[in-house]
Tab-separated table of C-alpha atoms in Angstrom:
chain	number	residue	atom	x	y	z
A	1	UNK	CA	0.000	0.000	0.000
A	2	UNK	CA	2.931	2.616	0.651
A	3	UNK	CA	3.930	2.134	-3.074
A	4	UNK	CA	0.497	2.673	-4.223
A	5	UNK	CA	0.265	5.724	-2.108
A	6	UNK	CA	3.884	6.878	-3.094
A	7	UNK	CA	2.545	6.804	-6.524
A	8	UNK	CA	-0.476	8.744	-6.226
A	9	UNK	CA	1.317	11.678	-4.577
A	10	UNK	CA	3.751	11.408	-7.842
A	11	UNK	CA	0.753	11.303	-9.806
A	12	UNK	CA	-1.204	14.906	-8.244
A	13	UNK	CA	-2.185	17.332	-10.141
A	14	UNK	CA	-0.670	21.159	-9.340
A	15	UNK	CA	-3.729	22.150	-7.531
A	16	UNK	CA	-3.699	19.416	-5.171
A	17	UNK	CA	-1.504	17.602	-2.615
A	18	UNK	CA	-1.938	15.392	0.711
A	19	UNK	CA	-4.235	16.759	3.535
A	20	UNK	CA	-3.376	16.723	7.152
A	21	UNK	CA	-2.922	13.346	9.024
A	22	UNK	CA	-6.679	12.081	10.556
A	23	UNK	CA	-7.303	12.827	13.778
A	24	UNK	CA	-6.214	9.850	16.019
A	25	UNK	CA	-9.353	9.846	17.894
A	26	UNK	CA	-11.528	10.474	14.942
A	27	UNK	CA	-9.908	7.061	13.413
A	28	UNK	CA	-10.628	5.292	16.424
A	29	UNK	CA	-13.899	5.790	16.057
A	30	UNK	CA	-14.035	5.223	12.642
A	31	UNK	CA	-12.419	1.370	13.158
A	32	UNK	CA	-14.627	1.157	15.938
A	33	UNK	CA	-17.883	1.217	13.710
A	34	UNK	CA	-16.685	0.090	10.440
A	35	UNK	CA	-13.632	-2.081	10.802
A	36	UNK	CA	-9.859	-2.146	10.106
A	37	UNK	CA	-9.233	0.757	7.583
A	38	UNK	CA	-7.028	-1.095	4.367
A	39	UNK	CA	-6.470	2.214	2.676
A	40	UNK	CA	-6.307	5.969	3.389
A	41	UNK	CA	-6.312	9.072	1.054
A	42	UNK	CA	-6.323	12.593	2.228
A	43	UNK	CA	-6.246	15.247	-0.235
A	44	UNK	CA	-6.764	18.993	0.002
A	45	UNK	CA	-7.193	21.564	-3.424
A	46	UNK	CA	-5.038	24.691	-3.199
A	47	UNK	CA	-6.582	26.199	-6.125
A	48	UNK	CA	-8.975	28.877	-5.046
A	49	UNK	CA	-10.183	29.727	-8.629
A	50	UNK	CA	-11.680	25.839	-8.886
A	51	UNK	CA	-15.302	25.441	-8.311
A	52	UNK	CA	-15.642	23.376	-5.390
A	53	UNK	CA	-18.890	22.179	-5.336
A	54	UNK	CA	-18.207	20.869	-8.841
A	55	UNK	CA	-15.019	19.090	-7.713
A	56	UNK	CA	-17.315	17.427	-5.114
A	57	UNK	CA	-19.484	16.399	-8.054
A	58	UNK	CA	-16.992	15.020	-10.198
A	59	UNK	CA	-15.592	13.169	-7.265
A	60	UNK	CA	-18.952	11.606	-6.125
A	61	UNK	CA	-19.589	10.871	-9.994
A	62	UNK	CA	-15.523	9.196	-10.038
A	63	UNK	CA	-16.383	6.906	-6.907
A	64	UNK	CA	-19.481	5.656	-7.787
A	65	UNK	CA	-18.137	4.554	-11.081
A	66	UNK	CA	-15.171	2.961	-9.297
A	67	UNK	CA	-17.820	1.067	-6.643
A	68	UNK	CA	-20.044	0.091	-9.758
A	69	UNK	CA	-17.062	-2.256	-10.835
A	70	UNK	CA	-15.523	-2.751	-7.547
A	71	UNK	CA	-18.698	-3.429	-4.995
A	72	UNK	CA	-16.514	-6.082	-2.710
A	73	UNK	CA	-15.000	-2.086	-1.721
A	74	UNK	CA	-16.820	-0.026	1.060
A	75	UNK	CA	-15.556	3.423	-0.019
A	76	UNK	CA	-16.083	6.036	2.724
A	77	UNK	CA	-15.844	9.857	1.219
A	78	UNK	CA	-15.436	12.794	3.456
A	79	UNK	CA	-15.745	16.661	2.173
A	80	UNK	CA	-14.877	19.370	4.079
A	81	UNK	CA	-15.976	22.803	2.404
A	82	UNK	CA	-15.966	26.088	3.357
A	83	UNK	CA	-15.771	24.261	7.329
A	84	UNK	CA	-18.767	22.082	6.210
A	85	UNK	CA	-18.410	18.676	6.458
A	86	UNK	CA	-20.446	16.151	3.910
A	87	UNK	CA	-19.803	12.537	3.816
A	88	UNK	CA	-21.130	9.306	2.099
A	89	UNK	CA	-20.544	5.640	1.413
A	90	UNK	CA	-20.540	4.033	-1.453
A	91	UNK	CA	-21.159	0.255	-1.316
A	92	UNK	CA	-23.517	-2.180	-3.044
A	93	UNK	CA	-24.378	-5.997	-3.780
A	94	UNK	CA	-21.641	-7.658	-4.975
A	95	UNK	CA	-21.383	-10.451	-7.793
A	96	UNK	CA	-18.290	-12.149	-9.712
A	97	UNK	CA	-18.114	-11.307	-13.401
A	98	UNK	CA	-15.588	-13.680	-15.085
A	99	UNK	CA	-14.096	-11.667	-18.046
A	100	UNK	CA	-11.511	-12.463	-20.926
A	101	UNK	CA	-7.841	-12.376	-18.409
A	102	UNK	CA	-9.523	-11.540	-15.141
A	103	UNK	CA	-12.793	-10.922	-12.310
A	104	UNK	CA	-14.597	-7.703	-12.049
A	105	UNK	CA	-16.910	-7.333	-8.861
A	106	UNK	CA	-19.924	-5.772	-9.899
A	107	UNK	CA	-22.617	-4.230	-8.081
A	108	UNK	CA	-25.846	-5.732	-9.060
A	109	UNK	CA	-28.087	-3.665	-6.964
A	110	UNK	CA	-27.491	-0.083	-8.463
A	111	UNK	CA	-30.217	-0.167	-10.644
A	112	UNK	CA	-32.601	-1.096	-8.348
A	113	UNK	CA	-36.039	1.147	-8.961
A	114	UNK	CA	-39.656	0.885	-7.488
A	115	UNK	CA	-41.983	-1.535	-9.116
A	116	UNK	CA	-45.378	-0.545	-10.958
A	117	UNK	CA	-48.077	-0.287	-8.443
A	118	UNK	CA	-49.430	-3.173	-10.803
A	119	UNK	CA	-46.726	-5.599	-9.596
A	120	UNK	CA	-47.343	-7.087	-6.220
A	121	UNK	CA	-44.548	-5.823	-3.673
A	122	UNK	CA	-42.088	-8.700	-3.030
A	123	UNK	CA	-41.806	-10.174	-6.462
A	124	UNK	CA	-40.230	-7.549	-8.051
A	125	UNK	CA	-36.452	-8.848	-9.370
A	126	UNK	CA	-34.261	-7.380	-6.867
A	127	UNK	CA	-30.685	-7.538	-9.030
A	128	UNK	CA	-29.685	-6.554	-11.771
A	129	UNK	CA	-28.064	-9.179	-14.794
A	130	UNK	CA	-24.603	-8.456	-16.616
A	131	UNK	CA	-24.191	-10.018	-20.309
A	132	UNK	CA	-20.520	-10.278	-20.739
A	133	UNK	CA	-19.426	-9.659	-24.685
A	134	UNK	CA	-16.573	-11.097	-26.580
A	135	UNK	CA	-13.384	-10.013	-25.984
A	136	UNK	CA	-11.676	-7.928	-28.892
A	137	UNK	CA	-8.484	-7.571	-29.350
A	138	UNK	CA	-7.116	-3.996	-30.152
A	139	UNK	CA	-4.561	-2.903	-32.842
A	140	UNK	CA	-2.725	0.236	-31.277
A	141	UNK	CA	-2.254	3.134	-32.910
A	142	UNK	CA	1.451	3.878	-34.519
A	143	UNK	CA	1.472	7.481	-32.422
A	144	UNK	CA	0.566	5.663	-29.136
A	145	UNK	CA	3.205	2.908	-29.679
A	146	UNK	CA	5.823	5.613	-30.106
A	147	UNK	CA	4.783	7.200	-26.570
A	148	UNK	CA	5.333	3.478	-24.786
A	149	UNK	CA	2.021	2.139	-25.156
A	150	UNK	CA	2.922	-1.925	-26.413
A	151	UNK	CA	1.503	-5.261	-25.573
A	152	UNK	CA	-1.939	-6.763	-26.544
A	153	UNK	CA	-4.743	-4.672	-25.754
A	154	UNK	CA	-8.284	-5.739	-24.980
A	155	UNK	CA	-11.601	-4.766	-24.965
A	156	UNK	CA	-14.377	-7.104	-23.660
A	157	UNK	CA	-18.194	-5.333	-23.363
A	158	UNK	CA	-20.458	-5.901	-20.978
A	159	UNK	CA	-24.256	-5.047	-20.819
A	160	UNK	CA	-26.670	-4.393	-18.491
A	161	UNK	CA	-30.601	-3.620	-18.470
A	162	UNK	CA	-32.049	-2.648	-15.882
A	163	UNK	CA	-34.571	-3.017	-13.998
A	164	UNK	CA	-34.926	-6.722	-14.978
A	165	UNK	CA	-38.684	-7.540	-15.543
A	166	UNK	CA	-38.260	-10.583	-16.994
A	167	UNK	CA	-40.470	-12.324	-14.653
A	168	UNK	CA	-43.720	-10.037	-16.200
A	169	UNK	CA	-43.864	-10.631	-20.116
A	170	UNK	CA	-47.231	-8.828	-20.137
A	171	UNK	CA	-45.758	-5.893	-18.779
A	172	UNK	CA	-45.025	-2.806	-21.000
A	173	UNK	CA	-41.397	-1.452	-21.010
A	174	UNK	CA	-39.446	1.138	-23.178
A	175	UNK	CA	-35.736	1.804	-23.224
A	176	UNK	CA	-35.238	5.357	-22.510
A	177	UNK	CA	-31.639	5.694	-21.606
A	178	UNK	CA	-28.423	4.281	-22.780
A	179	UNK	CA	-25.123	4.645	-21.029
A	180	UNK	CA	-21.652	3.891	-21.967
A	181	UNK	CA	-19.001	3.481	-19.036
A	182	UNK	CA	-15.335	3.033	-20.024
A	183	UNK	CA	-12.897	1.223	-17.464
A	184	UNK	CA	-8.923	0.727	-17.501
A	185	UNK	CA	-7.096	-2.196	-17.098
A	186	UNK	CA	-7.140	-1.908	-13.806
A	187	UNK	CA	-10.949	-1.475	-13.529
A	188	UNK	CA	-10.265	2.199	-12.672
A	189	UNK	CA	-13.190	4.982	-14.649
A	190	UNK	CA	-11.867	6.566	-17.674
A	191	UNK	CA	-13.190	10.033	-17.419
A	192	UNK	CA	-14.102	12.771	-19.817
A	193	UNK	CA	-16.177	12.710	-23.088
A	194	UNK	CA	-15.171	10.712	-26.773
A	195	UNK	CA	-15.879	12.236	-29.494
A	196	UNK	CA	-16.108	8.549	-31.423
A	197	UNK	CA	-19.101	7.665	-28.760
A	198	UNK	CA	-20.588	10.533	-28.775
A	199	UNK	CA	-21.119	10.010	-32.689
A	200	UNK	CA	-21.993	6.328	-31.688
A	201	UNK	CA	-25.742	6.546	-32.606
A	202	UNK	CA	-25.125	7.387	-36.105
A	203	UNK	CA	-23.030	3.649	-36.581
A	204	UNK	CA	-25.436	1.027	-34.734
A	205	UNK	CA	-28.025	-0.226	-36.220
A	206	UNK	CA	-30.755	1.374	-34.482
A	207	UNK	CA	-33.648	0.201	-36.413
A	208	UNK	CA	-32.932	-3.959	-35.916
A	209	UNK	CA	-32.615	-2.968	-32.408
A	210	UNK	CA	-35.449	-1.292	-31.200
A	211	UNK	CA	-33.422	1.617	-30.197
A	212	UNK	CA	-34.836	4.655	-33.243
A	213	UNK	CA	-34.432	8.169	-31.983
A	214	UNK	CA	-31.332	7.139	-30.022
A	215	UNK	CA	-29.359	10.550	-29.676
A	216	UNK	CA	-26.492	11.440	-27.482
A	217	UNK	CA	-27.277	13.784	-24.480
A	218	UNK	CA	-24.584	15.969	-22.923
A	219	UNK	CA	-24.550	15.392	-19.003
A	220	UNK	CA	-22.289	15.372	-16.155
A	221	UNK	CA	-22.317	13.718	-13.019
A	222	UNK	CA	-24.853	14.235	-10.323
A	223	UNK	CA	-25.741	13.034	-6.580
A	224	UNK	CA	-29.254	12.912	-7.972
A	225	UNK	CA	-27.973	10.524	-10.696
A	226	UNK	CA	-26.433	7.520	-9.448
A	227	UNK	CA	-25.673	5.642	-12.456
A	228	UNK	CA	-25.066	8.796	-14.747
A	229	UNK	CA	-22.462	8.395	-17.315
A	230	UNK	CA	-19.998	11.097	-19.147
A	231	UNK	CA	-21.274	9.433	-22.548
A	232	UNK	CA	-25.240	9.445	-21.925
A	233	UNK	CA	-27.813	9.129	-25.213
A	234	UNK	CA	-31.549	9.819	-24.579
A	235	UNK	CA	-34.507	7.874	-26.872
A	236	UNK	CA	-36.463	10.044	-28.208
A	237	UNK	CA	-39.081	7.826	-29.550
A	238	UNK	CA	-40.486	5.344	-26.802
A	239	UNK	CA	-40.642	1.492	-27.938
A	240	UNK	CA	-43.888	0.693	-26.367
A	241	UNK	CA	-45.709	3.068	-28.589
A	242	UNK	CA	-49.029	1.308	-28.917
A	243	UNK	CA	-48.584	-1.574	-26.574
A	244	UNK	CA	-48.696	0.254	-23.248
A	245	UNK	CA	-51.908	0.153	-21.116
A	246	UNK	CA	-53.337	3.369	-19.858
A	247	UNK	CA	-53.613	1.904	-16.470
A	248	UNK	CA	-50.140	0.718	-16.492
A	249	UNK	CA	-47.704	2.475	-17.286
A	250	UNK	CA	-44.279	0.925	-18.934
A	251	UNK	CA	-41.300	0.650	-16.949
A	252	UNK	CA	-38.894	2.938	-18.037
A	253	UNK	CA	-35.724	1.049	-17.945
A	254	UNK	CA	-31.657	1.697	-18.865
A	255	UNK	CA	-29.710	0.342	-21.246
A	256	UNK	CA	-26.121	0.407	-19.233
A	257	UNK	CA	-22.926	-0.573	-21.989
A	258	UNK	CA	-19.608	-0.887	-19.390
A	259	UNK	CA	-16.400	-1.451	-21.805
A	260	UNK	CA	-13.376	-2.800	-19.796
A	261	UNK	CA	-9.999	-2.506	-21.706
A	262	UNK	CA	-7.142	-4.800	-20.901
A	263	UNK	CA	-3.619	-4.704	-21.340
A	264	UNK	CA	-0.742	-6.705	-21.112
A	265	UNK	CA	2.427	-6.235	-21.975
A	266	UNK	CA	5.652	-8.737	-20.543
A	267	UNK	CA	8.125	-6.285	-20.232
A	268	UNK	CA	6.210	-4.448	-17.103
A	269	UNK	CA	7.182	-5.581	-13.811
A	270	UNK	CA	6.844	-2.505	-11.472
A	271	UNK	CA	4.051	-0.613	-10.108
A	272	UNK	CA	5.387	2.812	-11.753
A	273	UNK	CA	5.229	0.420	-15.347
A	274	UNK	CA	1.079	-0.334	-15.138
A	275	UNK	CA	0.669	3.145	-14.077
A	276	UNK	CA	2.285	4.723	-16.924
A	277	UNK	CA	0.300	2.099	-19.284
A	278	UNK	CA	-2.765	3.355	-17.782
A	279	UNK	CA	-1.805	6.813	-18.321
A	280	UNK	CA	-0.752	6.209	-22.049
A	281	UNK	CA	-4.127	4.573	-22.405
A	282	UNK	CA	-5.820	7.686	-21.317
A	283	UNK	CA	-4.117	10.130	-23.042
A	284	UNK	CA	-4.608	8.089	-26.142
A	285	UNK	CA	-8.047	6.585	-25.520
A	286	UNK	CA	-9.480	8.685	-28.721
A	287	UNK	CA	-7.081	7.306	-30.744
A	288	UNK	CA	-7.675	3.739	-29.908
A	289	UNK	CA	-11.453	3.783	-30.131
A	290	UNK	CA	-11.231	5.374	-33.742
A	291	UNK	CA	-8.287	3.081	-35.675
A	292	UNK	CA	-10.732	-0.073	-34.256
A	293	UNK	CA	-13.882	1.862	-35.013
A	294	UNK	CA	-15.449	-1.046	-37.288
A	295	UNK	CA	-14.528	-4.142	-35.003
A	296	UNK	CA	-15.830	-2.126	-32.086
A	297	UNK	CA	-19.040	-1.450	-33.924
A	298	UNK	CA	-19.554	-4.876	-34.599
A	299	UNK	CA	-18.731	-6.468	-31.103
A	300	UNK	CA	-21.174	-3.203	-30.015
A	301	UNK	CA	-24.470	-4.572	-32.276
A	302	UNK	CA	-23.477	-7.770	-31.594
A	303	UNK	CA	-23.919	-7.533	-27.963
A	304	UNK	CA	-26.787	-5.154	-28.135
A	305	UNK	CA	-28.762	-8.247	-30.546
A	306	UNK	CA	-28.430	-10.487	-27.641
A	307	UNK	CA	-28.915	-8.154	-24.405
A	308	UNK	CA	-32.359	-6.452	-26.487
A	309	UNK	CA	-33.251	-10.078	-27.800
A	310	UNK	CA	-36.080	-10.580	-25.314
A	311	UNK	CA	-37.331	-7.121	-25.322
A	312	UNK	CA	-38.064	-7.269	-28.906
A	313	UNK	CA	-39.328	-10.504	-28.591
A	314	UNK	CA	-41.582	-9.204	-25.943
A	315	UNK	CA	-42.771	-6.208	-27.547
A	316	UNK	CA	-43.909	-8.407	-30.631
A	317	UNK	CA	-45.917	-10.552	-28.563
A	318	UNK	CA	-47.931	-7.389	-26.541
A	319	UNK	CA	-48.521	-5.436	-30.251
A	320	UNK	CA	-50.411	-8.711	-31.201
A	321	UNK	CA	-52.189	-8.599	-27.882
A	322	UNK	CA	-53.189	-5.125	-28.513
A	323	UNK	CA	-54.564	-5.466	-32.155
A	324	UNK	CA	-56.072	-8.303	-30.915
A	325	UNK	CA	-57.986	-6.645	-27.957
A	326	UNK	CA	-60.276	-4.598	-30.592
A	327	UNK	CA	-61.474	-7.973	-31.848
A	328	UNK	CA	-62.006	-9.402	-28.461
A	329	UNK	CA	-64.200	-6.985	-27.694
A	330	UNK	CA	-66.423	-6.647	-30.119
A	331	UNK	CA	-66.901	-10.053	-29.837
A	332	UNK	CA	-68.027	-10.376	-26.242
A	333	UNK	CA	-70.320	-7.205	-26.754
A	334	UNK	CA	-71.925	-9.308	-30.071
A	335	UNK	CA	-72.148	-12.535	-27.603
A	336	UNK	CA	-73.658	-9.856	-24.746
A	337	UNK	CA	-75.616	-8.141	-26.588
A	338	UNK	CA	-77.375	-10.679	-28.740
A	339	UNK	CA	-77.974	-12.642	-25.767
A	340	UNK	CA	-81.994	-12.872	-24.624
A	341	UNK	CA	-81.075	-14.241	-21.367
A	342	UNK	CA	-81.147	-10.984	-18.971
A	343	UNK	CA	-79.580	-12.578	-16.329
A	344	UNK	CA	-76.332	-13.603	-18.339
A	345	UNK	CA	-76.419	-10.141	-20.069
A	346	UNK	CA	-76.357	-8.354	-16.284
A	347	UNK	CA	-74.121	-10.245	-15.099
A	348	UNK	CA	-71.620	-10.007	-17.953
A	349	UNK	CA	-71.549	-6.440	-17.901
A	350	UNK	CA	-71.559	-6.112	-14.109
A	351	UNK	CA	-68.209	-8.162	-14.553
A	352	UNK	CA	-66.789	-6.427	-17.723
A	353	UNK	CA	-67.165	-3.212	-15.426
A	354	UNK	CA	-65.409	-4.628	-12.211
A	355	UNK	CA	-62.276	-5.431	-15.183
């Protein structure tokens, strides 16, 4: 751990170095209520010109990435701002996801949401359910292999829709979100916006997928917005268009696309090695995702064919149920009405009313 800290106070930017030692009784306490303490950062930000309330943002957004990928981690933040102190914990249900060259612990209960009032409380699927992609292998751009970025690169996608309402075929959903979350080899968030998946729309096939009206939708991160992504597309167009119910409405759910690259190269042996790798990888992360634009598209619709399978499959099914309701209908009211039995015809429509 003191190598991993020595590197991250190489690694500061300007307008930040280590804070003040915690207060001995203060970490007392701490251990007392949440157990032995495995790693400690303290930071403080010189720079007066920064806006400090965003830094807390982009912090809050940073860590909940990091927890989304790394849930068997109980991370506990602490703010101090203008003498107010804010803290919070991020945490969540942890599962094994077995990728290409290693195990990513993701937190399946982040996407939890309230079900309809139409669902009975209880039964409601209370996890969420990653679909690990292929993984594809990376050519590396000529500039970035100059700079010191070698070895086999990786990308292996992973999807995630959520909520799950797979145990309620008859209940009407749209996709209204989509979310892509990019992670290093060392599961850490890549930060900041792509230009290539920003323009990401415009290359899937949106039409075989259910997903028309698919545009990208500049964002940043927000408390208010757990799972909110730098690279976050809105659907314009909702898929349940003439299959939802008035008295139910469909469950809005999101369409979560978390691309994990990994690297390895035989020649790195020290900490300060995988560090500059990842660094490298950032710095060049534009260039990467444009000379494998094609295979990445491809692995991309492939995985998005198999995660939005069901849905479609669903949606087909409840826009024959509706057209079919219109028949149904009018041929219970021809039975009703064309009965001469004034008992049957009473109570039909008593019971057609109660439905």
């Amino acid at each position: 751990m003191e190598e991993v800290q020595h590197e991250v106070w190489q690694r500061l930017a300007p307008s930040a170095s280590p804070g003040p030692a915690p207060d001995p009784e203060e970490l007392c306490a701490f251990t007392d209520l949440y157990g032995t303490l495995h790693f400690l950062v303290s930071l403080q930000i010189i720079e007066t010109t920064l806006d400090r309330c965003m830094v807390r943002s982009n912090t809050e957004g940073f860590l909940h990435k990091l927890n989304l990928t790394n849930a068997g981690v109980k991370i506990h933040l602490t703010f101090k701002l203008d003498e107010e102190m804010y803290s919070r914990i991020f945490s969540g249900k942890a599962e094994r996801l077995a990728l290409k060259d290693q195990t990513v612990i993701m937190d399946v209960a982040s996407s939890i949401m309230q079900p309809p009032l139409s669902v009975v409380t209880g039964l409601w699927c209370q996890r969420a359910h990653p679909l690990s992609g292929i993984g594809l292998p990376l050519l590396i751009p000529p500039e970035a292999m100059e700079m010191g970025l070698c070895g086999e690169l990786t990308l292996v996608p992973v999807s995630v829709l959520a909520p799950c309402v797979l145990w309620y075929p008859n209940l009407a959903t749209s996709v209204t979100r989509m979310q892509v979350l990019l992670y290093s080899p060392i599961i850490l968030p890549l930060m900041g916006p792509s230009a290539f998946l920003q323009q990401l729309p415009n290359c899937l096939a949106l039409e075989e997928l259910g997903l028309s009206g698919l545009t990208f939708t500049p964002t940043h991160s927000t408390p208010s917005d757990p799972l909110c992504s730098d690279i976050v597309y809105s659907i314009e167009k909702a898929q349940c268009e003439g299959t939802e119910l008035e008295w139910i409405p469909a469950v809005k759910q999101t369409l979560s696309l978390f691309l994990f690259f990994q690297h390895c190269d035989p020649f790195h042996s020290e900490l300060s090695d995988f560090m500059d790798s990842e660094e490298l990888l950032e710095l060049h992360l534009e260039a990467v995702l444009m000379y494998n634009r094609d295979a990445l598209i491809a692995a991309l619709n492939s995985l998005l064919q198999i995660t939005l399978k069901d849905q479609q499959q669903r949606h087909k099914a409840q826009e024959k149920m509706v057209s079919a309701q219109a028949v149904m209908l009018s041929s219970v009211s021809s039975v009703v009405s064309s009965s001469t039995n004034v008992e049957f015809r009473a109570a039909c429509l008593d019971r057609m009313m109660v439905a």
